Amino acid sequence: MADYILERKVFLDKAWIEQTAIHEIELFIEDAPYDTLYVFSGEKMPKMPDAEISYAEFLGWTSEKDGQPPDLHIPVYEDMVFHAVLQYP
């Protein structure tokens, strides 16, 4: 728990004291909000979570903007939206 609090303090200090811009990466499953990730402007995309879905196989995420999967090697300079790709039995 202490590590989590220290990590949050570092994040909030950078956001509030240093005024570093933060971008939201919104994740949706079947148009329902699943998660929101936060990344500082210019930092690389964080690892995307695997979705736990009981009724379908989760195949990955695709960008609402261009239909491409996330590129974890490029820096983020804008808010982004991704949708889960599911395969139904």
PDB file of N, CA and C in Angstrom:
ATOM      1  N   MET A   1       0.817  -1.189   0.000  1.00  0.00           N
ATOM      2  CA  MET A   1       0.000   0.000   0.000  1.00  0.00           C
ATOM      3  C   MET A   1       0.865   1.259   0.000  1.00  0.00           C
ATOM      4  N   ALA A   2       1.961   1.222   0.743  1.00  0.00           N
ATOM      5  CA  ALA A   2       2.838   2.385   0.825  1.00  0.00           C
ATOM      6  C   ALA A   2       3.441   2.708  -0.541  1.00  0.00           C
ATOM      7  N   ASP A   3       3.813   1.670  -1.301  1.00  0.00           N
ATOM      8  CA  ASP A   3       4.368   1.901  -2.639  1.00  0.00           C
ATOM      9  C   ASP A   3       3.347   2.584  -3.542  1.00  0.00           C
ATOM     10  N   TYR A   4       2.093   2.138  -3.463  1.00  0.00           N
ATOM     11  CA  TYR A   4       1.029   2.736  -4.272  1.00  0.00           C
ATOM     12  C   TYR A   4       0.886   4.222  -3.948  1.00  0.00           C
ATOM     13  N   ILE A   5       0.874   4.547  -2.662  1.00  0.00           N
ATOM     14  CA  ILE A   5       0.716   5.943  -2.249  1.00  0.00           C
ATOM     15  C   ILE A   5       1.886   6.782  -2.738  1.00  0.00           C
ATOM     16  N   LEU A   6       3.094   6.257  -2.636  1.00  0.00           N
ATOM     17  CA  LEU A   6       4.266   6.994  -3.116  1.00  0.00           C
ATOM     18  C   LEU A   6       4.216   7.202  -4.630  1.00  0.00           C
ATOM     19  N   GLU A   7       3.790   6.164  -5.370  1.00  0.00           N
ATOM     20  CA  GLU A   7       3.659   6.297  -6.824  1.00  0.00           C
ATOM     21  C   GLU A   7       2.609   7.342  -7.185  1.00  0.00           C
ATOM     22  N   ARG A   8       1.489   7.346  -6.481  1.00  0.00           N
ATOM     23  CA  ARG A   8       0.434   8.331  -6.737  1.00  0.00           C
ATOM     24  C   ARG A   8       0.936   9.733  -6.435  1.00  0.00           C
ATOM     25  N   LYS A   9       1.723   9.885  -5.354  1.00  0.00           N
ATOM     26  CA  LYS A   9       2.245  11.209  -5.000  1.00  0.00           C
ATOM     27  C   LYS A   9       3.160  11.729  -6.102  1.00  0.00           C
ATOM     28  N   VAL A  10       4.028  10.879  -6.622  1.00  0.00           N
ATOM     29  CA  VAL A  10       4.918  11.288  -7.716  1.00  0.00           C
ATOM     30  C   VAL A  10       4.091  11.711  -8.931  1.00  0.00           C
ATOM     31  N   PHE A  11       3.071  10.912  -9.261  1.00  0.00           N
ATOM     32  CA  PHE A  11       2.206  11.230 -10.397  1.00  0.00           C
ATOM     33  C   PHE A  11       1.499  12.570 -10.194  1.00  0.00           C
ATOM     34  N   LEU A  12       0.899  12.760  -9.019  1.00  0.00           N
ATOM     35  CA  LEU A  12       0.156  13.989  -8.754  1.00  0.00           C
ATOM     36  C   LEU A  12       1.070  15.205  -8.656  1.00  0.00           C
ATOM     37  N   ASP A  13       2.261  15.044  -8.100  1.00  0.00           N
ATOM     38  CA  ASP A  13       3.220  16.151  -8.075  1.00  0.00           C
ATOM     39  C   ASP A  13       3.563  16.601  -9.492  1.00  0.00           C
ATOM     40  N   LYS A  14       3.777  15.641 -10.369  1.00  0.00           N
ATOM     41  CA  LYS A  14       4.114  15.977 -11.754  1.00  0.00           C
ATOM     42  C   LYS A  14       2.932  16.676 -12.436  1.00  0.00           C
ATOM     43  N   ALA A  15       1.728  16.206 -12.153  1.00  0.00           N
ATOM     44  CA  ALA A  15       0.541  16.795 -12.774  1.00  0.00           C
ATOM     45  C   ALA A  15       0.206  18.161 -12.179  1.00  0.00           C
ATOM     46  N   TRP A  16       0.204  18.266 -10.867  1.00  0.00           N
ATOM     47  CA  TRP A  16      -0.266  19.490 -10.222  1.00  0.00           C
ATOM     48  C   TRP A  16       0.825  20.523 -10.021  1.00  0.00           C
ATOM     49  N   ILE A  17       1.990  20.108  -9.562  1.00  0.00           N
ATOM     50  CA  ILE A  17       3.051  21.076  -9.267  1.00  0.00           C
ATOM     51  C   ILE A  17       3.810  21.463 -10.535  1.00  0.00           C
ATOM     52  N   GLU A  18       4.197  20.456 -11.324  1.00  0.00           N
ATOM     53  CA  GLU A  18       4.948  20.732 -12.550  1.00  0.00           C
ATOM     54  C   GLU A  18       4.033  21.095 -13.721  1.00  0.00           C
ATOM     55  N   GLN A  19       2.714  20.906 -13.551  1.00  0.00           N
ATOM     56  CA  GLN A  19       1.726  21.245 -14.580  1.00  0.00           C
ATOM     57  C   GLN A  19       1.970  20.523 -15.910  1.00  0.00           C
ATOM     58  N   THR A  20       2.394  19.262 -15.832  1.00  0.00           N
ATOM     59  CA  THR A  20       2.603  18.446 -17.016  1.00  0.00           C
ATOM     60  C   THR A  20       1.251  17.978 -17.546  1.00  0.00           C
ATOM     61  N   ALA A  21       1.026  18.129 -18.839  1.00  0.00           N
ATOM     62  CA  ALA A  21      -0.248  17.740 -19.451  1.00  0.00           C
ATOM     63  C   ALA A  21      -0.456  16.225 -19.355  1.00  0.00           C
ATOM     64  N   ILE A  22      -1.696  15.841 -19.087  1.00  0.00           N
ATOM     65  CA  ILE A  22      -2.068  14.431 -18.983  1.00  0.00           C
ATOM     66  C   ILE A  22      -3.082  14.121 -20.080  1.00  0.00           C
ATOM     67  N   HIS A  23      -2.919  12.956 -20.706  1.00  0.00           N
ATOM     68  CA  HIS A  23      -3.873  12.515 -21.721  1.00  0.00           C
ATOM     69  C   HIS A  23      -4.593  11.265 -21.225  1.00  0.00           C
ATOM     70  N   GLU A  24      -5.868  11.167 -21.611  1.00  0.00           N
ATOM     71  CA  GLU A  24      -6.678  10.003 -21.252  1.00  0.00           C
ATOM     72  C   GLU A  24      -6.677   9.004 -22.390  1.00  0.00           C
ATOM     73  N   ILE A  25      -6.553   7.737 -22.036  1.00  0.00           N
ATOM     74  CA  ILE A  25      -6.709   6.636 -22.983  1.00  0.00           C
ATOM     75  C   ILE A  25      -7.912   5.848 -22.488  1.00  0.00           C
ATOM     76  N   GLU A  26      -9.030   6.022 -23.184  1.00  0.00           N
ATOM     77  CA  GLU A  26     -10.273   5.386 -22.777  1.00  0.00           C
ATOM     78  C   GLU A  26     -10.423   4.043 -23.474  1.00  0.00           C
ATOM     79  N   LEU A  27     -10.865   3.046 -22.709  1.00  0.00           N
ATOM     80  CA  LEU A  27     -11.054   1.697 -23.224  1.00  0.00           C
ATOM     81  C   LEU A  27     -12.525   1.317 -23.101  1.00  0.00           C
ATOM     82  N   PHE A  28     -13.071   0.768 -24.191  1.00  0.00           N
ATOM     83  CA  PHE A  28     -14.477   0.384 -24.228  1.00  0.00           C
ATOM     84  C   PHE A  28     -14.623  -1.069 -24.647  1.00  0.00           C
ATOM     85  N   ILE A  29     -15.611  -1.732 -24.069  1.00  0.00           N
ATOM     86  CA  ILE A  29     -16.008  -3.068 -24.499  1.00  0.00           C
ATOM     87  C   ILE A  29     -17.477  -2.980 -24.873  1.00  0.00           C
ATOM     88  N   GLU A  30     -17.775  -3.255 -26.130  1.00  0.00           N
ATOM     89  CA  GLU A  30     -19.140  -3.169 -26.648  1.00  0.00           C
ATOM     90  C   GLU A  30     -19.763  -1.814 -26.315  1.00  0.00           C
ATOM     91  N   ASP A  31     -19.021  -0.755 -26.542  1.00  0.00           N
ATOM     92  CA  ASP A  31     -19.427   0.636 -26.316  1.00  0.00           C
ATOM     93  C   ASP A  31     -19.680   0.998 -24.854  1.00  0.00           C
ATOM     94  N   ALA A  32     -19.344   0.115 -23.936  1.00  0.00           N
ATOM     95  CA  ALA A  32     -19.449   0.421 -22.510  1.00  0.00           C
ATOM     96  C   ALA A  32     -18.053   0.728 -21.970  1.00  0.00           C
ATOM     97  N   PRO A  33     -17.918   1.765 -21.139  1.00  0.00           N
ATOM     98  CA  PRO A  33     -16.601   2.079 -20.569  1.00  0.00           C
ATOM     99  C   PRO A  33     -16.044   0.891 -19.784  1.00  0.00           C
ATOM    100  N   TYR A  34     -14.770   0.586 -20.027  1.00  0.00           N
ATOM    101  CA  TYR A  34     -14.100  -0.512 -19.333  1.00  0.00           C
ATOM    102  C   TYR A  34     -13.025   0.014 -18.383  1.00  0.00           C
ATOM    103  N   ASP A  35     -12.212   0.954 -18.861  1.00  0.00           N
ATOM    104  CA  ASP A  35     -11.112   1.483 -18.058  1.00  0.00           C
ATOM    105  C   ASP A  35     -10.636   2.785 -18.680  1.00  0.00           C
ATOM    106  N   THR A  36      -9.957   3.597 -17.894  1.00  0.00           N
ATOM    107  CA  THR A  36      -9.308   4.801 -18.392  1.00  0.00           C
ATOM    108  C   THR A  36      -7.879   4.806 -17.871  1.00  0.00           C
ATOM    109  N   LEU A  37      -6.934   4.938 -18.786  1.00  0.00           N
ATOM    110  CA  LEU A  37      -5.520   5.031 -18.437  1.00  0.00           C
ATOM    111  C   LEU A  37      -5.095   6.484 -18.581  1.00  0.00           C
ATOM    112  N   TYR A  38      -4.110   6.897 -17.806  1.00  0.00           N
ATOM    113  CA  TYR A  38      -3.620   8.270 -17.858  1.00  0.00           C
ATOM    114  C   TYR A  38      -2.136   8.245 -18.157  1.00  0.00           C
ATOM    115  N   VAL A  39      -1.722   9.108 -19.084  1.00  0.00           N
ATOM    116  CA  VAL A  39      -0.312   9.157 -19.478  1.00  0.00           C
ATOM    117  C   VAL A  39       0.092  10.620 -19.642  1.00  0.00           C
ATOM    118  N   PHE A  40       1.303  10.934 -19.227  1.00  0.00           N
ATOM    119  CA  PHE A  40       1.809  12.296 -19.401  1.00  0.00           C
ATOM    120  C   PHE A  40       2.150  12.539 -20.863  1.00  0.00           C
ATOM    121  N   SER A  41       1.917  13.744 -21.307  1.00  0.00           N
ATOM    122  CA  SER A  41       2.201  14.113 -22.689  1.00  0.00           C
ATOM    123  C   SER A  41       3.661  13.822 -23.031  1.00  0.00           C
ATOM    124  N   GLY A  42       3.850  13.113 -24.133  1.00  0.00           N
ATOM    125  CA  GLY A  42       5.193  12.786 -24.597  1.00  0.00           C
ATOM    126  C   GLY A  42       5.726  11.455 -24.098  1.00  0.00           C
ATOM    127  N   GLU A  43       5.039  10.849 -23.131  1.00  0.00           N
ATOM    128  CA  GLU A  43       5.470   9.535 -22.658  1.00  0.00           C
ATOM    129  C   GLU A  43       4.883   8.455 -23.561  1.00  0.00           C
ATOM    130  N   LYS A  44       5.495   7.285 -23.524  1.00  0.00           N
ATOM    131  CA  LYS A  44       5.022   6.178 -24.358  1.00  0.00           C
ATOM    132  C   LYS A  44       3.697   5.638 -23.831  1.00  0.00           C
ATOM    133  N   MET A  45       2.939   5.056 -24.741  1.00  0.00           N
ATOM    134  CA  MET A  45       1.662   4.433 -24.394  1.00  0.00           C
ATOM    135  C   MET A  45       1.895   3.352 -23.345  1.00  0.00           C
ATOM    136  N   PRO A  46       1.070   3.324 -22.295  1.00  0.00           N
ATOM    137  CA  PRO A  46       1.235   2.271 -21.290  1.00  0.00           C
ATOM    138  C   PRO A  46       0.778   0.921 -21.828  1.00  0.00           C
ATOM    139  N   LYS A  47       1.208  -0.144 -21.172  1.00  0.00           N
ATOM    140  CA  LYS A  47       0.755  -1.483 -21.550  1.00  0.00           C
ATOM    141  C   LYS A  47      -0.756  -1.535 -21.383  1.00  0.00           C
ATOM    142  N   MET A  48      -1.425  -2.028 -22.408  1.00  0.00           N
ATOM    143  CA  MET A  48      -2.882  -2.111 -22.377  1.00  0.00           C
ATOM    144  C   MET A  48      -3.291  -3.368 -21.610  1.00  0.00           C
ATOM    145  N   PRO A  49      -4.333  -3.273 -20.790  1.00  0.00           N
ATOM    146  CA  PRO A  49      -4.758  -4.449 -20.027  1.00  0.00           C
ATOM    147  C   PRO A  49      -5.467  -5.471 -20.910  1.00  0.00           C
ATOM    148  N   ASP A  50      -5.366  -6.713 -20.532  1.00  0.00           N
ATOM    149  CA  ASP A  50      -6.168  -7.760 -21.170  1.00  0.00           C
ATOM    150  C   ASP A  50      -7.523  -7.763 -20.477  1.00  0.00           C
ATOM    151  N   ALA A  51      -8.586  -7.766 -21.265  1.00  0.00           N
ATOM    152  CA  ALA A  51      -9.929  -7.754 -20.694  1.00  0.00           C
ATOM    153  C   ALA A  51     -10.363  -9.172 -20.343  1.00  0.00           C
ATOM    154  N   GLU A  52     -10.936  -9.330 -19.183  1.00  0.00           N
ATOM    155  CA  GLU A  52     -11.484 -10.614 -18.739  1.00  0.00           C
ATOM    156  C   GLU A  52     -12.960 -10.628 -19.105  1.00  0.00           C
ATOM    157  N   ILE A  53     -13.326 -11.424 -20.099  1.00  0.00           N
ATOM    158  CA  ILE A  53     -14.711 -11.489 -20.560  1.00  0.00           C
ATOM    159  C   ILE A  53     -15.136 -12.952 -20.588  1.00  0.00           C
ATOM    160  N   SER A  54     -16.242 -13.267 -19.921  1.00  0.00           N
ATOM    161  CA  SER A  54     -16.663 -14.664 -19.795  1.00  0.00           C
ATOM    162  C   SER A  54     -17.378 -15.194 -21.038  1.00  0.00           C
ATOM    163  N   TYR A  55     -17.948 -14.325 -21.840  1.00  0.00           N
ATOM    164  CA  TYR A  55     -18.798 -14.762 -22.948  1.00  0.00           C
ATOM    165  C   TYR A  55     -18.142 -14.656 -24.325  1.00  0.00           C
ATOM    166  N   ALA A  56     -16.897 -14.199 -24.372  1.00  0.00           N
ATOM    167  CA  ALA A  56     -16.208 -14.047 -25.654  1.00  0.00           C
ATOM    168  C   ALA A  56     -14.699 -14.095 -25.424  1.00  0.00           C
ATOM    169  N   GLU A  57     -13.972 -14.351 -26.496  1.00  0.00           N
ATOM    170  CA  GLU A  57     -12.511 -14.324 -26.418  1.00  0.00           C
ATOM    171  C   GLU A  57     -12.032 -12.905 -26.737  1.00  0.00           C
ATOM    172  N   PHE A  58     -11.223 -12.356 -25.837  1.00  0.00           N
ATOM    173  CA  PHE A  58     -10.645 -11.028 -26.043  1.00  0.00           C
ATOM    174  C   PHE A  58      -9.426 -11.159 -26.954  1.00  0.00           C
ATOM    175  N   LEU A  59      -9.437 -10.420 -28.081  1.00  0.00           N
ATOM    176  CA  LEU A  59      -8.339 -10.507 -29.044  1.00  0.00           C
ATOM    177  C   LEU A  59      -7.381  -9.318 -28.990  1.00  0.00           C
ATOM    178  N   GLY A  60      -7.809  -8.211 -28.405  1.00  0.00           N
ATOM    179  CA  GLY A  60      -6.946  -7.036 -28.329  1.00  0.00           C
ATOM    180  C   GLY A  60      -7.754  -5.757 -28.407  1.00  0.00           C
ATOM    181  N   TRP A  61      -7.056  -4.664 -28.652  1.00  0.00           N
ATOM    182  CA  TRP A  61      -7.672  -3.341 -28.717  1.00  0.00           C
ATOM    183  C   TRP A  61      -7.429  -2.724 -30.086  1.00  0.00           C
ATOM    184  N   THR A  62      -8.386  -1.923 -30.565  1.00  0.00           N
ATOM    185  CA  THR A  62      -8.199  -1.163 -31.803  1.00  0.00           C
ATOM    186  C   THR A  62      -8.605   0.284 -31.568  1.00  0.00           C
ATOM    187  N   SER A  63      -7.915   1.173 -32.246  1.00  0.00           N
ATOM    188  CA  SER A  63      -8.145   2.602 -32.109  1.00  0.00           C
ATOM    189  C   SER A  63      -9.452   3.019 -32.772  1.00  0.00           C
ATOM    190  N   GLU A  64     -10.190   3.856 -32.074  1.00  0.00           N
ATOM    191  CA  GLU A  64     -11.413   4.412 -32.658  1.00  0.00           C
ATOM    192  C   GLU A  64     -11.076   5.312 -33.844  1.00  0.00           C
ATOM    193  N   LYS A  65      -9.908   5.922 -33.799  1.00  0.00           N
ATOM    194  CA  LYS A  65      -9.495   6.881 -34.824  1.00  0.00           C
ATOM    195  C   LYS A  65      -9.172   6.213 -36.158  1.00  0.00           C
ATOM    196  N   ASP A  66      -8.388   5.108 -36.118  1.00  0.00           N
ATOM    197  CA  ASP A  66      -7.939   4.518 -37.383  1.00  0.00           C
ATOM    198  C   ASP A  66      -8.069   2.999 -37.450  1.00  0.00           C
ATOM    199  N   GLY A  67      -8.624   2.373 -36.418  1.00  0.00           N
ATOM    200  CA  GLY A  67      -8.824   0.931 -36.425  1.00  0.00           C
ATOM    201  C   GLY A  67      -7.569   0.110 -36.208  1.00  0.00           C
ATOM    202  N   GLN A  68      -6.457   0.758 -35.899  1.00  0.00           N
ATOM    203  CA  GLN A  68      -5.188   0.068 -35.695  1.00  0.00           C
ATOM    204  C   GLN A  68      -5.002  -0.312 -34.223  1.00  0.00           C
ATOM    205  N   PRO A  69      -4.216  -1.352 -33.959  1.00  0.00           N
ATOM    206  CA  PRO A  69      -3.905  -1.681 -32.561  1.00  0.00           C
ATOM    207  C   PRO A  69      -2.979  -0.612 -31.972  1.00  0.00           C
ATOM    208  N   PRO A  70      -2.929  -0.516 -30.644  1.00  0.00           N
ATOM    209  CA  PRO A  70      -2.059   0.492 -30.026  1.00  0.00           C
ATOM    210  C   PRO A  70      -0.585   0.189 -30.301  1.00  0.00           C
ATOM    211  N   ASP A  71       0.180   1.236 -30.531  1.00  0.00           N
ATOM    212  CA  ASP A  71       1.625   1.120 -30.722  1.00  0.00           C
ATOM    213  C   ASP A  71       2.288   1.577 -29.431  1.00  0.00           C
ATOM    214  N   LEU A  72       2.807   0.633 -28.668  1.00  0.00           N
ATOM    215  CA  LEU A  72       3.379   0.940 -27.359  1.00  0.00           C
ATOM    216  C   LEU A  72       4.737   1.629 -27.434  1.00  0.00           C
ATOM    217  N   HIS A  73       5.233   1.878 -28.639  1.00  0.00           N
ATOM    218  CA  HIS A  73       6.563   2.483 -28.804  1.00  0.00           C
ATOM    219  C   HIS A  73       6.500   3.955 -29.181  1.00  0.00           C
ATOM    220  N   ILE A  74       5.301   4.501 -29.385  1.00  0.00           N
ATOM    221  CA  ILE A  74       5.203   5.901 -29.792  1.00  0.00           C
ATOM    222  C   ILE A  74       4.752   6.760 -28.603  1.00  0.00           C
ATOM    223  N   PRO A  75       5.204   8.008 -28.555  1.00  0.00           N
ATOM    224  CA  PRO A  75       4.756   8.897 -27.487  1.00  0.00           C
ATOM    225  C   PRO A  75       3.305   9.350 -27.721  1.00  0.00           C
ATOM    226  N   VAL A  76       2.635   9.668 -26.635  1.00  0.00           N
ATOM    227  CA  VAL A  76       1.236  10.095 -26.671  1.00  0.00           C
ATOM    228  C   VAL A  76       1.182  11.623 -26.554  1.00  0.00           C
ATOM    229  N   TYR A  77       0.464  12.248 -27.500  1.00  0.00           N
ATOM    230  CA  TYR A  77       0.301  13.703 -27.474  1.00  0.00           C
ATOM    231  C   TYR A  77      -1.159  14.133 -27.550  1.00  0.00           C
ATOM    232  N   GLU A  78      -2.083  13.163 -27.422  1.00  0.00           N
ATOM    233  CA  GLU A  78      -3.504  13.484 -27.475  1.00  0.00           C
ATOM    234  C   GLU A  78      -4.292  12.407 -26.744  1.00  0.00           C
ATOM    235  N   ASP A  79      -5.543  12.727 -26.394  1.00  0.00           N
ATOM    236  CA  ASP A  79      -6.426  11.727 -25.818  1.00  0.00           C
ATOM    237  C   ASP A  79      -6.726  10.675 -26.882  1.00  0.00           C
ATOM    238  N   MET A  80      -6.947   9.437 -26.450  1.00  0.00           N
ATOM    239  CA  MET A  80      -7.195   8.339 -27.384  1.00  0.00           C
ATOM    240  C   MET A  80      -8.333   7.471 -26.878  1.00  0.00           C
ATOM    241  N   VAL A  81      -8.997   6.788 -27.819  1.00  0.00           N
ATOM    242  CA  VAL A  81     -10.075   5.859 -27.485  1.00  0.00           C
ATOM    243  C   VAL A  81      -9.801   4.545 -28.199  1.00  0.00           C
ATOM    244  N   PHE A  82      -9.919   3.439 -27.451  1.00  0.00           N
ATOM    245  CA  PHE A  82      -9.726   2.102 -28.012  1.00  0.00           C
ATOM    246  C   PHE A  82     -10.931   1.234 -27.669  1.00  0.00           C
ATOM    247  N   HIS A  83     -11.254   0.337 -28.596  1.00  0.00           N
ATOM    248  CA  HIS A  83     -12.361  -0.600 -28.413  1.00  0.00           C
ATOM    249  C   HIS A  83     -11.814  -2.021 -28.424  1.00  0.00           C
ATOM    250  N   ALA A  84     -12.412  -2.860 -27.575  1.00  0.00           N
ATOM    251  CA  ALA A  84     -12.012  -4.270 -27.518  1.00  0.00           C
ATOM    252  C   ALA A  84     -12.443  -4.982 -28.788  1.00  0.00           C
ATOM    253  N   VAL A  85     -11.576  -5.879 -29.261  1.00  0.00           N
ATOM    254  CA  VAL A  85     -11.928  -6.775 -30.359  1.00  0.00           C
ATOM    255  C   VAL A  85     -12.262  -8.112 -29.712  1.00  0.00           C
ATOM    256  N   LEU A  86     -13.476  -8.576 -29.972  1.00  0.00           N
ATOM    257  CA  LEU A  86     -13.958  -9.803 -29.352  1.00  0.00           C
ATOM    258  C   LEU A  86     -14.294 -10.841 -30.415  1.00  0.00           C
ATOM    259  N   GLN A  87     -14.096 -12.095 -30.059  1.00  0.00           N
ATOM    260  CA  GLN A  87     -14.521 -13.200 -30.917  1.00  0.00           C
ATOM    261  C   GLN A  87     -15.523 -14.007 -30.102  1.00  0.00           C
ATOM    262  N   TYR A  88     -16.704 -14.135 -30.656  1.00  0.00           N
ATOM    263  CA  TYR A  88     -17.782 -14.845 -29.963  1.00  0.00           C
ATOM    264  C   TYR A  88     -17.792 -16.312 -30.367  1.00  0.00           C
ATOM    265  N   PRO A  89     -18.168 -17.193 -29.426  1.00  0.00           N
ATOM    266  CA  PRO A  89     -18.201 -18.633 -29.739  1.00  0.00           C
ATOM    267  C   PRO A  89     -19.300 -18.981 -30.735  1.00  0.00           C
TER     268      PRO A  89
END
